[in-house]
mmCIF file of C-alpha atoms in Angstrom:
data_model
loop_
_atom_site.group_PDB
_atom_site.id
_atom_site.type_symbol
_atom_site.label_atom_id
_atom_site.label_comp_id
_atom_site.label_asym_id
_atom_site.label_seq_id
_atom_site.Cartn_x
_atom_site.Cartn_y
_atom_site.Cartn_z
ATOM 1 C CA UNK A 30 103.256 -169.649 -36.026
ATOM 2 C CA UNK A 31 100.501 -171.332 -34.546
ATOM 3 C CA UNK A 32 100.304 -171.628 -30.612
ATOM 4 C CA UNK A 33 97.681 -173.758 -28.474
ATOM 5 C CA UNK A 34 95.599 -172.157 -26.001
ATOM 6 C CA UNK A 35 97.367 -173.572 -22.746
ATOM 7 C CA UNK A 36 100.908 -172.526 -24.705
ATOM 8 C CA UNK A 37 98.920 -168.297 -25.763
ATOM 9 C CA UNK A 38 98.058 -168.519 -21.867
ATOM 10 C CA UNK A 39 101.856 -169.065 -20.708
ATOM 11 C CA UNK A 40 103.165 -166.980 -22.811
ATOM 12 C CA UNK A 41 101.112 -164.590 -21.394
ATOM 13 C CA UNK A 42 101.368 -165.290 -18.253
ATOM 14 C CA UNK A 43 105.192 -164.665 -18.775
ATOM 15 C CA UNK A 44 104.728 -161.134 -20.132
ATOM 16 C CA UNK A 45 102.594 -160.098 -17.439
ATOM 17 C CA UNK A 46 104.880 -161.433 -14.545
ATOM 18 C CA UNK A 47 108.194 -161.264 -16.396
ATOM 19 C CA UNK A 48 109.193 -165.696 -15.491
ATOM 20 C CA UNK A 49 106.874 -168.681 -14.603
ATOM 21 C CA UNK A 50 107.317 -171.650 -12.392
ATOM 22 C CA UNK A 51 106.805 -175.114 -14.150
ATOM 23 C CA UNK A 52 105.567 -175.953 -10.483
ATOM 24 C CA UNK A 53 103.073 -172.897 -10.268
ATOM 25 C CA UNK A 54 101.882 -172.886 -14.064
ATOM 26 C CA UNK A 55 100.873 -177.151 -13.942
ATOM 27 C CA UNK A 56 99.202 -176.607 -11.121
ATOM 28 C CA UNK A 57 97.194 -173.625 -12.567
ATOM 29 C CA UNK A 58 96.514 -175.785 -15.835
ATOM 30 C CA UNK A 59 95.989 -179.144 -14.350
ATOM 31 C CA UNK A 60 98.748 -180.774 -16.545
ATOM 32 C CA UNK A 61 101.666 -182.522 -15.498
ATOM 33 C CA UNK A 62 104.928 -180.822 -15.037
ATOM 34 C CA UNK A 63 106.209 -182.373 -18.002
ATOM 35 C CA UNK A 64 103.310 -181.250 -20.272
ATOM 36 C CA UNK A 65 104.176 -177.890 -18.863
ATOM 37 C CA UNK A 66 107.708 -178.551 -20.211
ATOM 38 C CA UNK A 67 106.532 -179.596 -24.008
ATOM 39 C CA UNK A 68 104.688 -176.561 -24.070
ATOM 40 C CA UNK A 69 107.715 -174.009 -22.758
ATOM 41 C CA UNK A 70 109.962 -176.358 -25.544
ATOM 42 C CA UNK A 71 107.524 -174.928 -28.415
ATOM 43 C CA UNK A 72 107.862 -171.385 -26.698
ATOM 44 C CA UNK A 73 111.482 -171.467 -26.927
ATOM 45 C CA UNK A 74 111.965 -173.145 -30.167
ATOM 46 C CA UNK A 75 110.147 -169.693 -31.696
ATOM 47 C CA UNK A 76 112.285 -167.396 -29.456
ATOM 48 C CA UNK A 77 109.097 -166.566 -27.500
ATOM 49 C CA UNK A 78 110.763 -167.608 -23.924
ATOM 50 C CA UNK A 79 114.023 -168.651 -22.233
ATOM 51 C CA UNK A 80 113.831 -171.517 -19.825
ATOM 52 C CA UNK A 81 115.400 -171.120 -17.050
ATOM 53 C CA UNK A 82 116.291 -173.913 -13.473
ATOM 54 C CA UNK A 83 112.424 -174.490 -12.501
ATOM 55 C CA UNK A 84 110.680 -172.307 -14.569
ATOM 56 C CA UNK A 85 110.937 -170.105 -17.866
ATOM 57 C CA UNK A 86 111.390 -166.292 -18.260
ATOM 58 C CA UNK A 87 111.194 -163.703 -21.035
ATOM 59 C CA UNK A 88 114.086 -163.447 -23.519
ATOM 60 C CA UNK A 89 116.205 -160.348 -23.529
ATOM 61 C CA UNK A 90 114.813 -159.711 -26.881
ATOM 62 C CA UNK A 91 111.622 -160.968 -27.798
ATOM 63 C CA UNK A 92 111.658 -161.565 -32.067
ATOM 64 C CA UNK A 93 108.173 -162.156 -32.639
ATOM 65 C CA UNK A 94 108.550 -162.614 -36.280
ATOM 66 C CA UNK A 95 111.312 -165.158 -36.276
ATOM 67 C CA UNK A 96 110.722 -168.465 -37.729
ATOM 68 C CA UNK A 97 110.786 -171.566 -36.259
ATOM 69 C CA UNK A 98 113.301 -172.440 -39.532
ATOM 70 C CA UNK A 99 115.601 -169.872 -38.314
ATOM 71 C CA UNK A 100 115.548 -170.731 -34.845
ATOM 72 C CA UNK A 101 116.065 -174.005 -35.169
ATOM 73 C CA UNK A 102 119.561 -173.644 -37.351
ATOM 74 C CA UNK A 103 120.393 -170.933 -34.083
ATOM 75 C CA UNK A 104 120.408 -173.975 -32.079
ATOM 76 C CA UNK A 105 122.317 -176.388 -34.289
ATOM 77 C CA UNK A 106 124.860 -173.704 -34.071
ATOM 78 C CA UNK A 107 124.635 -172.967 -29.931
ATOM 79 C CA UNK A 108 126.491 -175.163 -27.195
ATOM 80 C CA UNK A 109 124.575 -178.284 -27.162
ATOM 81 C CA UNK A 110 123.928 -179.862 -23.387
ATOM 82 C CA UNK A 111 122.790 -183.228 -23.333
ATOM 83 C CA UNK A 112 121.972 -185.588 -20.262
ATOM 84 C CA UNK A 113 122.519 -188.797 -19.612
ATOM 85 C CA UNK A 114 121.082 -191.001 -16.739
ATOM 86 C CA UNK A 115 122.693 -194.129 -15.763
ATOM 87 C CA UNK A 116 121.030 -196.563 -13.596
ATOM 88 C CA UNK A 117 124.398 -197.710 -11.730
ATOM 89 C CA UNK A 118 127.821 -196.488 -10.978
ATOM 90 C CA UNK A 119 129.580 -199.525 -12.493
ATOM 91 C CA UNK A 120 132.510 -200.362 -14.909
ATOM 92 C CA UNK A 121 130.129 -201.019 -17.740
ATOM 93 C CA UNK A 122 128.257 -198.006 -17.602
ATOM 94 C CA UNK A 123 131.926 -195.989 -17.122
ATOM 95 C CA UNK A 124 132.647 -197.238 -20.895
ATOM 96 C CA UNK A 125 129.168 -196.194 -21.963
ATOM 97 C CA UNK A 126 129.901 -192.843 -20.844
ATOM 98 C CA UNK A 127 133.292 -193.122 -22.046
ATOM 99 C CA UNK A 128 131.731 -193.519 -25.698
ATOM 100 C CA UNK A 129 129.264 -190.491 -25.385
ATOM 101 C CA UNK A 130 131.945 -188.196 -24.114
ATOM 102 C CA UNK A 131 134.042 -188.424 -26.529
ATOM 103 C CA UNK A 132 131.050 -187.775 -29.045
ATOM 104 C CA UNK A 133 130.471 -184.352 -27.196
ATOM 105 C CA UNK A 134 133.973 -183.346 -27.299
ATOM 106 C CA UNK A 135 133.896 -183.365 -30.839
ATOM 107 C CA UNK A 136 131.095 -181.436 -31.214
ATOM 108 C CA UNK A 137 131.740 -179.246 -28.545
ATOM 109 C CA UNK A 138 128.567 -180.460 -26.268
ATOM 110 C CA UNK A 139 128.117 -180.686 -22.384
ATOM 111 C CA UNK A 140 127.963 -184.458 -21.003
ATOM 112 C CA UNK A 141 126.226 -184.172 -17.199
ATOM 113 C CA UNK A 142 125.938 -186.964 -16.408
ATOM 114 C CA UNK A 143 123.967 -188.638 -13.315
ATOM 115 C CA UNK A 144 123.030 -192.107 -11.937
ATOM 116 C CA UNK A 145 118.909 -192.605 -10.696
ATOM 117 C CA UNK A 146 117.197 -195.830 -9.928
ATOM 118 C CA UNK A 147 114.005 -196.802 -9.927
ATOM 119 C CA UNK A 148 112.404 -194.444 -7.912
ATOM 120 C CA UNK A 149 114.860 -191.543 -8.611
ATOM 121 C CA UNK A 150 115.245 -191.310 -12.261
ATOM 122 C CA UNK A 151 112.041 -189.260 -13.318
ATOM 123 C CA UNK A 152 113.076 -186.527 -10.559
ATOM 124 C CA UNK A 153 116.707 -186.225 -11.905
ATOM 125 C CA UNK A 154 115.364 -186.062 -15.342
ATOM 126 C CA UNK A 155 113.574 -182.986 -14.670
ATOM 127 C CA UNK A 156 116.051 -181.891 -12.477
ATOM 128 C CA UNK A 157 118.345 -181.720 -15.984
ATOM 129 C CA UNK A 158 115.621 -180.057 -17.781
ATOM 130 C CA UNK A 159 115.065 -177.660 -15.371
ATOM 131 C CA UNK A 160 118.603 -177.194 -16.104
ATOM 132 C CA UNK A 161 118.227 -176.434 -19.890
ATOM 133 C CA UNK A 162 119.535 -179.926 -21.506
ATOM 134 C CA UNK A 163 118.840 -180.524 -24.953
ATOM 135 C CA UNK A 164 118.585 -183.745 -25.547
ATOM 136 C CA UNK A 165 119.011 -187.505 -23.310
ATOM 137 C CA UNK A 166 120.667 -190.353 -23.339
ATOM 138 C CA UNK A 167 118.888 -192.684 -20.793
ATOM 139 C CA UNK A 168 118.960 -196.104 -19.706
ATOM 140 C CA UNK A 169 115.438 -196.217 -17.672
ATOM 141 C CA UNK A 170 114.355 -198.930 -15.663
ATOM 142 C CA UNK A 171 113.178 -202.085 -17.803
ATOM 143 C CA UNK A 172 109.739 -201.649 -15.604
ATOM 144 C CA UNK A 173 109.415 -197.957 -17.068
ATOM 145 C CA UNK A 174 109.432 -199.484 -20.283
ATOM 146 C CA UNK A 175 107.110 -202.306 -20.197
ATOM 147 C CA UNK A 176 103.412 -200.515 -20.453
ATOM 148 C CA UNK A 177 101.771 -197.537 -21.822
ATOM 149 C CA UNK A 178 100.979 -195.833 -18.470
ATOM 150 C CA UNK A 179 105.113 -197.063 -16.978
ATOM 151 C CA UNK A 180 106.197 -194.644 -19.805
ATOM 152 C CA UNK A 181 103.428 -191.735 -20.364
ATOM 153 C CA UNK A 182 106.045 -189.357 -18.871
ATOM 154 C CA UNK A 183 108.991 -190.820 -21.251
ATOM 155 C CA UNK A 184 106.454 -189.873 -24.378
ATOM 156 C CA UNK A 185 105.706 -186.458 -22.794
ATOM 157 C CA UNK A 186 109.264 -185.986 -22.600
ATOM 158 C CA UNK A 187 109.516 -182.122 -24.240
ATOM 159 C CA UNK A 188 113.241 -183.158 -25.971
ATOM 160 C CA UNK A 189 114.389 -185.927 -27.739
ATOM 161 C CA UNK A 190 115.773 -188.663 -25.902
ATOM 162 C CA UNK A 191 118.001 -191.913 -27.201
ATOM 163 C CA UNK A 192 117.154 -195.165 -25.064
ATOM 164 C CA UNK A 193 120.696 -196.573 -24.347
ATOM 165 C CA UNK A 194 120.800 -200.187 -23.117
ATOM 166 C CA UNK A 195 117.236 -200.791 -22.784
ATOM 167 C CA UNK A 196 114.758 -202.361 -25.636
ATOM 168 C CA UNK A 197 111.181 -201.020 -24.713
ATOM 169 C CA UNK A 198 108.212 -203.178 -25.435
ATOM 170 C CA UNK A 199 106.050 -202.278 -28.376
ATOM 171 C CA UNK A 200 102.975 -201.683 -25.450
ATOM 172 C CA UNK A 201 105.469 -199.129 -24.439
ATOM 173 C CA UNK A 202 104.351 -196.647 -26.751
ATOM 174 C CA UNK A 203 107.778 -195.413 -27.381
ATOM 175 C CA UNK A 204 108.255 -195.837 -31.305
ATOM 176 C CA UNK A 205 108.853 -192.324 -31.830
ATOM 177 C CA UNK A 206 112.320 -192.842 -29.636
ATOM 178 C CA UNK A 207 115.992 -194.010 -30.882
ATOM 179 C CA UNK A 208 116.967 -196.683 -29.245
ATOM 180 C CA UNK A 209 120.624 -198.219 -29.057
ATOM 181 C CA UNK A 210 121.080 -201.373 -27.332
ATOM 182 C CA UNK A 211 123.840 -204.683 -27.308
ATOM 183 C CA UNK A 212 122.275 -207.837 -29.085
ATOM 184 C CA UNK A 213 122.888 -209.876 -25.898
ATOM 185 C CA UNK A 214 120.828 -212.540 -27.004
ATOM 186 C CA UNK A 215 123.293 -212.765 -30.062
ATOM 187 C CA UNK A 216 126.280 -212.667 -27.564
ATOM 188 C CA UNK A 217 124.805 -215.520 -25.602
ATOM 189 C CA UNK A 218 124.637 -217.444 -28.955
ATOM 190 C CA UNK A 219 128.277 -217.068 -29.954
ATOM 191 C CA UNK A 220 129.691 -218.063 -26.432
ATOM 192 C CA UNK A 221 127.328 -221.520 -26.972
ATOM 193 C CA UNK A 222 128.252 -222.106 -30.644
ATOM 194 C CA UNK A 223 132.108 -221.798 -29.044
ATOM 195 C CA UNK A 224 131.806 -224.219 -26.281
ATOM 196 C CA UNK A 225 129.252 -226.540 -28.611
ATOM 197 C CA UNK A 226 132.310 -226.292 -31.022
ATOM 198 C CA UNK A 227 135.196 -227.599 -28.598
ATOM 199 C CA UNK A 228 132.914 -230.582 -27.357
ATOM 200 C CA UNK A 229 130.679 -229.106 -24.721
ATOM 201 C CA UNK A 230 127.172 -230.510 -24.478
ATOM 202 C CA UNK A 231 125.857 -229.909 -21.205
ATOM 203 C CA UNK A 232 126.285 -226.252 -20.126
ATOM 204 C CA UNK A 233 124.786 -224.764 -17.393
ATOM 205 C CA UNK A 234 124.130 -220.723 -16.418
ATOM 206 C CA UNK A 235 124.830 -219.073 -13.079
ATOM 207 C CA UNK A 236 123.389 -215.517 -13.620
ATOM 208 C CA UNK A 237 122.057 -212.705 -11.100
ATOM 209 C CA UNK A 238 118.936 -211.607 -11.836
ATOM 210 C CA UNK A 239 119.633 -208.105 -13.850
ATOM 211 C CA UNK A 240 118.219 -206.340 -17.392
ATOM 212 C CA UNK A 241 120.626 -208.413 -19.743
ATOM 213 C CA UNK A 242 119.494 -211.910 -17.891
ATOM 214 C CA UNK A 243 116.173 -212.240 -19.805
ATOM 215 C CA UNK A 244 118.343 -211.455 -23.087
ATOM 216 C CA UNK A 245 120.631 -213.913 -21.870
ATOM 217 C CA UNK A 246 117.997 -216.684 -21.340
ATOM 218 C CA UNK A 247 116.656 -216.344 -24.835
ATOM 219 C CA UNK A 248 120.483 -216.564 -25.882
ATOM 220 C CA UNK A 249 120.513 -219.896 -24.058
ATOM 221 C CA UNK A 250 116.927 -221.322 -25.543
ATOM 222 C CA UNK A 251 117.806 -220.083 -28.884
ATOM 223 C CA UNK A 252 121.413 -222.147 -28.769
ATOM 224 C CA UNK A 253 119.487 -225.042 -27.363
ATOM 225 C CA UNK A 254 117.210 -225.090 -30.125
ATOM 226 C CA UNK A 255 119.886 -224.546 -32.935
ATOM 227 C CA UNK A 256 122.688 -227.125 -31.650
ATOM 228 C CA UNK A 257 120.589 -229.557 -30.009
ATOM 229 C CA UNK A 258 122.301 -228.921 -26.237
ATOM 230 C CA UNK A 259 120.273 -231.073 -23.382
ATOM 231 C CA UNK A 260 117.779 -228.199 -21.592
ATOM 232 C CA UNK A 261 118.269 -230.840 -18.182
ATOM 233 C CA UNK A 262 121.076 -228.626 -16.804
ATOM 234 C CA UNK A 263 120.888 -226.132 -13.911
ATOM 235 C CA UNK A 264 120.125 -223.040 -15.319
ATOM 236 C CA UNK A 265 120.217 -220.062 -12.298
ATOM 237 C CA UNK A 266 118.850 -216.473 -13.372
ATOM 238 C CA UNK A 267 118.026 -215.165 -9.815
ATOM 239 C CA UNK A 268 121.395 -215.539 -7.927
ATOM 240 C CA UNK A 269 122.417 -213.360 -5.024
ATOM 241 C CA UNK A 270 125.388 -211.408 -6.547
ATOM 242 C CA UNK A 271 128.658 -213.207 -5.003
ATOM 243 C CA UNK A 272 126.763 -215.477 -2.532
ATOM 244 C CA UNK A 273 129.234 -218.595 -1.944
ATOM 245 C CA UNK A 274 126.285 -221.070 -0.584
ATOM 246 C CA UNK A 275 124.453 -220.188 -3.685
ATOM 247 C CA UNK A 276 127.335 -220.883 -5.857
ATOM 248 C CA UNK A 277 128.603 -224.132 -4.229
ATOM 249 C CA UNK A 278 124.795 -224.836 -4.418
ATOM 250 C CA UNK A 279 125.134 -224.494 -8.815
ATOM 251 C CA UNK A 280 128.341 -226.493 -8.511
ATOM 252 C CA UNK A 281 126.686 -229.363 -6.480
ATOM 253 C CA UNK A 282 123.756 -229.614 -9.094
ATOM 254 C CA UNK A 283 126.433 -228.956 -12.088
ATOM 255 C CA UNK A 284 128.570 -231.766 -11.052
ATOM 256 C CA UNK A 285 125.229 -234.108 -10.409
ATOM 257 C CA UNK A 286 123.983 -233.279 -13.919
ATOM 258 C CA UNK A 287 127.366 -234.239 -15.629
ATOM 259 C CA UNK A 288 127.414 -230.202 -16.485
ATOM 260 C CA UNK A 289 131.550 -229.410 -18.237
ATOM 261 C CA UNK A 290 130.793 -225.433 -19.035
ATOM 262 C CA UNK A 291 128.941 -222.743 -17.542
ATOM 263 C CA UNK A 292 128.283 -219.212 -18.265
ATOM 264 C CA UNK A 293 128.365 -216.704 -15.419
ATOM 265 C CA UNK A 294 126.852 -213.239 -15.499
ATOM 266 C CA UNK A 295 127.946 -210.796 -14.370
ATOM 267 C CA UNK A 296 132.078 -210.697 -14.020
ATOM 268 C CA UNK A 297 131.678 -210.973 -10.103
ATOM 269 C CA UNK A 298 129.788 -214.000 -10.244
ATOM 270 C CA UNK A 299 132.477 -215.136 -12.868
ATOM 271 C CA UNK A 300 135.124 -214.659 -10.733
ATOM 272 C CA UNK A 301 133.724 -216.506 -7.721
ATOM 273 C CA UNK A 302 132.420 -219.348 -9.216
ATOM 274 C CA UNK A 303 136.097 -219.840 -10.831
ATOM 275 C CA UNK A 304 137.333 -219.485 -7.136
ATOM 276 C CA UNK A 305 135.099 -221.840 -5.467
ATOM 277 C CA UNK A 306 135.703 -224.318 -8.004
ATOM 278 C CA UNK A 307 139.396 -224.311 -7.911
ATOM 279 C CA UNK A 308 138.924 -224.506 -4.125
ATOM 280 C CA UNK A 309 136.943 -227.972 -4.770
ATOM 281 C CA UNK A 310 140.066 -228.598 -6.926
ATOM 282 C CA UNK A 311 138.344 -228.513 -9.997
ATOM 283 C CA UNK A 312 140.760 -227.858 -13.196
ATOM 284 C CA UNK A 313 139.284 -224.896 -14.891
ATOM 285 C CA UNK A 314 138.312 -225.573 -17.950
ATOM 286 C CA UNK A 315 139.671 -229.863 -18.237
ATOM 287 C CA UNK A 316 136.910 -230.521 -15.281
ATOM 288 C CA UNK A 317 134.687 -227.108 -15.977
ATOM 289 C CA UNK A 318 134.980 -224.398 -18.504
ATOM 290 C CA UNK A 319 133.890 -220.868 -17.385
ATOM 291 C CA UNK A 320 132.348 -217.892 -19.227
ATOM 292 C CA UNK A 321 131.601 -214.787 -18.110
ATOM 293 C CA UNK A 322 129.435 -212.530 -19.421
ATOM 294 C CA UNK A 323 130.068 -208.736 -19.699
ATOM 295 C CA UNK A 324 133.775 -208.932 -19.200
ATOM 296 C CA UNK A 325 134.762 -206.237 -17.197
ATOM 297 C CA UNK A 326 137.675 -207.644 -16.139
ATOM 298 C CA UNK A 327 137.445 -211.233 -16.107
ATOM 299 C CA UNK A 328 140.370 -211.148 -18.058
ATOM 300 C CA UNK A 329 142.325 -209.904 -15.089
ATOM 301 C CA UNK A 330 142.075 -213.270 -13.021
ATOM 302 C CA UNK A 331 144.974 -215.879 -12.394
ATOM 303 C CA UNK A 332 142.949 -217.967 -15.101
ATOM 304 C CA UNK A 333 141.870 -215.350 -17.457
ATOM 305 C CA UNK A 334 137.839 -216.106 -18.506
ATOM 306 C CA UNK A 335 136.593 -216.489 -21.930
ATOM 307 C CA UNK A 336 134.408 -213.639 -22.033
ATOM 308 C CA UNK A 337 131.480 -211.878 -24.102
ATOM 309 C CA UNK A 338 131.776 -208.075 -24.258
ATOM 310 C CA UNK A 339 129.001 -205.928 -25.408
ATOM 311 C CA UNK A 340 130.535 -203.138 -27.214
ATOM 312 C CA UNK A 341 129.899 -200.855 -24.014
ATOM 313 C CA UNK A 342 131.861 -197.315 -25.652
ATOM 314 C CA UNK A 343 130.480 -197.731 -29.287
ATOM 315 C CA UNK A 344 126.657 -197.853 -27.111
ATOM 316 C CA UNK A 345 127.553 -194.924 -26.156
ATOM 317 C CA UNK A 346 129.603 -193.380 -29.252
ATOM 318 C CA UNK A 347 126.659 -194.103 -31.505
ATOM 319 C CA UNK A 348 123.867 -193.171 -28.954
ATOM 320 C CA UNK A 349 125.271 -189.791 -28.638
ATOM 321 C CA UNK A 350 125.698 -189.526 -32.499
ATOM 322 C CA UNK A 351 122.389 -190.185 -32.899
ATOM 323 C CA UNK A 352 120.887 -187.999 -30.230
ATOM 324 C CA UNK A 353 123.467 -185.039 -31.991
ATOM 325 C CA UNK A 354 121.765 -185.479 -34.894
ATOM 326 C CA UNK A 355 118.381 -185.661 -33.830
ATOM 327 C CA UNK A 356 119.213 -182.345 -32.383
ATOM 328 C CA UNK A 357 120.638 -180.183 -35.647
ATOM 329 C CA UNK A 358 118.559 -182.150 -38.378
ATOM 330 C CA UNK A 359 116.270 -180.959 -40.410
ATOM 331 C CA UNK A 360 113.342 -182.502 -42.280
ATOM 332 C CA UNK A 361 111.428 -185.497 -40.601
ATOM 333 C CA UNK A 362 112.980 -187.855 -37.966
ATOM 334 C CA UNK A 363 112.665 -191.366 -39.059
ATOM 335 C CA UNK A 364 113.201 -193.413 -35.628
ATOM 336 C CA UNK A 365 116.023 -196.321 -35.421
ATOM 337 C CA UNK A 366 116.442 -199.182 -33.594
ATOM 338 C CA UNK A 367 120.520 -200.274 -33.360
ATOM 339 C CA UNK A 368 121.332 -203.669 -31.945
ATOM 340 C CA UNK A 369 125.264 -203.796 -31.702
ATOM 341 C CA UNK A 370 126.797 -207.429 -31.442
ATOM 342 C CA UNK A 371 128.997 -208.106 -28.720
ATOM 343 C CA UNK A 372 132.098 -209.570 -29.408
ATOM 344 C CA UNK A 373 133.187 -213.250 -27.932
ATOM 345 C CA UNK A 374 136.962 -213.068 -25.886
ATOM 346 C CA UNK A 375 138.520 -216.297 -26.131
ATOM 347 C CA UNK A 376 140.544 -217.381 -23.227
ATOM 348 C CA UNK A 377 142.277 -219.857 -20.682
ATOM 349 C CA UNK A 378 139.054 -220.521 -19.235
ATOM 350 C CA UNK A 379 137.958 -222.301 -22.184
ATOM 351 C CA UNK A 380 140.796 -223.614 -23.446
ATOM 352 C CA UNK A 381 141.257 -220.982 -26.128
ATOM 353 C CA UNK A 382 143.540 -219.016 -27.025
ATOM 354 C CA UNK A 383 144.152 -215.939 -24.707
ATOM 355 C CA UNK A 384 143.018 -212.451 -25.811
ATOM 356 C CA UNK A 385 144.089 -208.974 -23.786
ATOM 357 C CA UNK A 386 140.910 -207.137 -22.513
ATOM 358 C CA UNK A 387 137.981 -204.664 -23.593
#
């Protein structure tokens, strides 16, 4: 058992007082609170500490001798608790959690579950560490992910973690993470090659600007490229979510430019523009096929939409599964990267046949 300097001087530090605040002891070290953290997670892998909310404290029984080996097969065998942060309070992220739930009711874990943005999400992290999790599930901010110094406190992280929903950038620095994420780009593709297939040529995109709607661009450049669709059509990726002017402003410009499909994202968007175009008395799909992309519950309207559904509850079945298994495995952790395909919902919107829901 081999401990570094800063971790022999916490430990210690512990023994004399009896507990430590993470606060107090990066402050006295000059280290981040989450370096503080990775070094209390070594501590407590050898029995050597318990943590405790906001700080760490000496075990009833301190078993000097134990190995890491032996500790580590105590934990497999303990109550896991694992995190997971969600950046909204929305449908899709309800069938996420859905997935991971279920996951820790057959293993017997603890889901908490909480919902940060931007600003919010590294304090609520800790906040769950300070609370003894074992393990994340996070969906971060795609801004956290793009560069080595958005992310140095996701690689000091001092448990393992499963990005959910998210594909960080290779400047990101985060290659030793799992990641789990929906091929939206693919998804994109198969709602083209279905509206390329029943005669559409000119199809246009109404999106808001969110995470999936760069994946969803590349869908549409990729389709472009593969069945030679015209690139002169409105395409819209920074839309006010459910702004009528804005979307009577796509259908003026989709009309000029001869456009017969669209693909709306997300289901709100969706759902208006099929209202304000049956208000123009359009006929939805003869005059203007509609797609919507998520599909919450786009199937739910008077016209039910053709609709691509990333598989929202196996993201979060197999994200949890992974992150279990990160936890109670032995040996070395090879990192994975799973891209799930969505699945294309053909409906009235597009003249297909119609499907039930997610």
């Amino acid at each position: 058992m081999t401990l570094t300097a800063r971790q022999s001087q916490i430990l210690e530090e512990v023994h004399r007082t009896g507990s430590a605040r993470v606060a107090d002891l990066a402050v006295r070290f000059g280290v981040s609170a989450m370096t503080v953290r990775r070094d209390i997670a070594v501590l407590t892998e050898y029995r050597l500490v318990s943590r405790v909310y906001g700080g760490v404290t000496l075990p009833g029984t301190v078993p000097l001798a134990r190995s890491a080996t032996r500790a580590k097969r105590q934990q497999r065998n303990q109550r896991l608790s694992l995190g997971m942060v969600v950046p909204y309070l929305t449908l899709y992220y309800w069938y996420v959690k859905q997935g991971a739930q279920a996951v820790a009711e057959e293993c017997g874990a603890r889901l908490s579950v909480v919902v940060a943005d931007h600003d919010d999400v590294r304090v609520q992290v800790e906040r769950l560490l300070d609370g003894g999790v074992h393990g994340f599930l996070l969906t971060p901010p795609p801004s956290l992910l793009d560069s080595a110094d958005a992310s140095l406190w996701l690689r000091e992280l001092p448990v393992p973690a499963v990005i959910v929903e998210r594909r960080p950038t290779p400047m990101a620095g985060l290659d030793h993470l799992d990641r789990v994420a929906s091929d939206h780009e693919r998804g994109v593709l198969k709602a083209l090659r279905h509206l390329a297939e029943i005669g559409h040529r000119r199809i246009g995109l109404l999106a808001c600007s969110t995470p999936t709607t760069p994946w969803i661009v590349k869908g549409f450049d990729t389709a472009a490229a593969l069945f030679g669709l015209p690139r002169d059509v409105p395409r819209v990726t920074d839309a006010r979510y459910e702004v009528e002017e804005e979307i009577d402003a796509f259908l003026d410009s989709a009309r000029s430019a001869g456009v017969s499909a669209a693909i709306a994202h997300p289901d709100g968007q969706a759902s208006l523009l099929l209202q304000r175009a049956l208000h123009r008395g359009l006929s939805v799909p003869d005059d203007l096929a509609i797609v919507t992309y998520d599909d919450d519950w786009g199937y739910l309207l008077a016209i039910p939409l053709t609709g691509v559904a990333p598989p929202r509850r196996a993201i979060g079945r197999i994200a949890a599964t992974r992150l279990v298994g990160r936890l109670r495995e032995d040996g070395e952790h090879v990192p994975q990267e799973l891209l799930l395909l969505p699945r294309l919902n053909i409906r009235a919107s597009t003249s297909g046949p119609q499907m039930s829901g997610p």
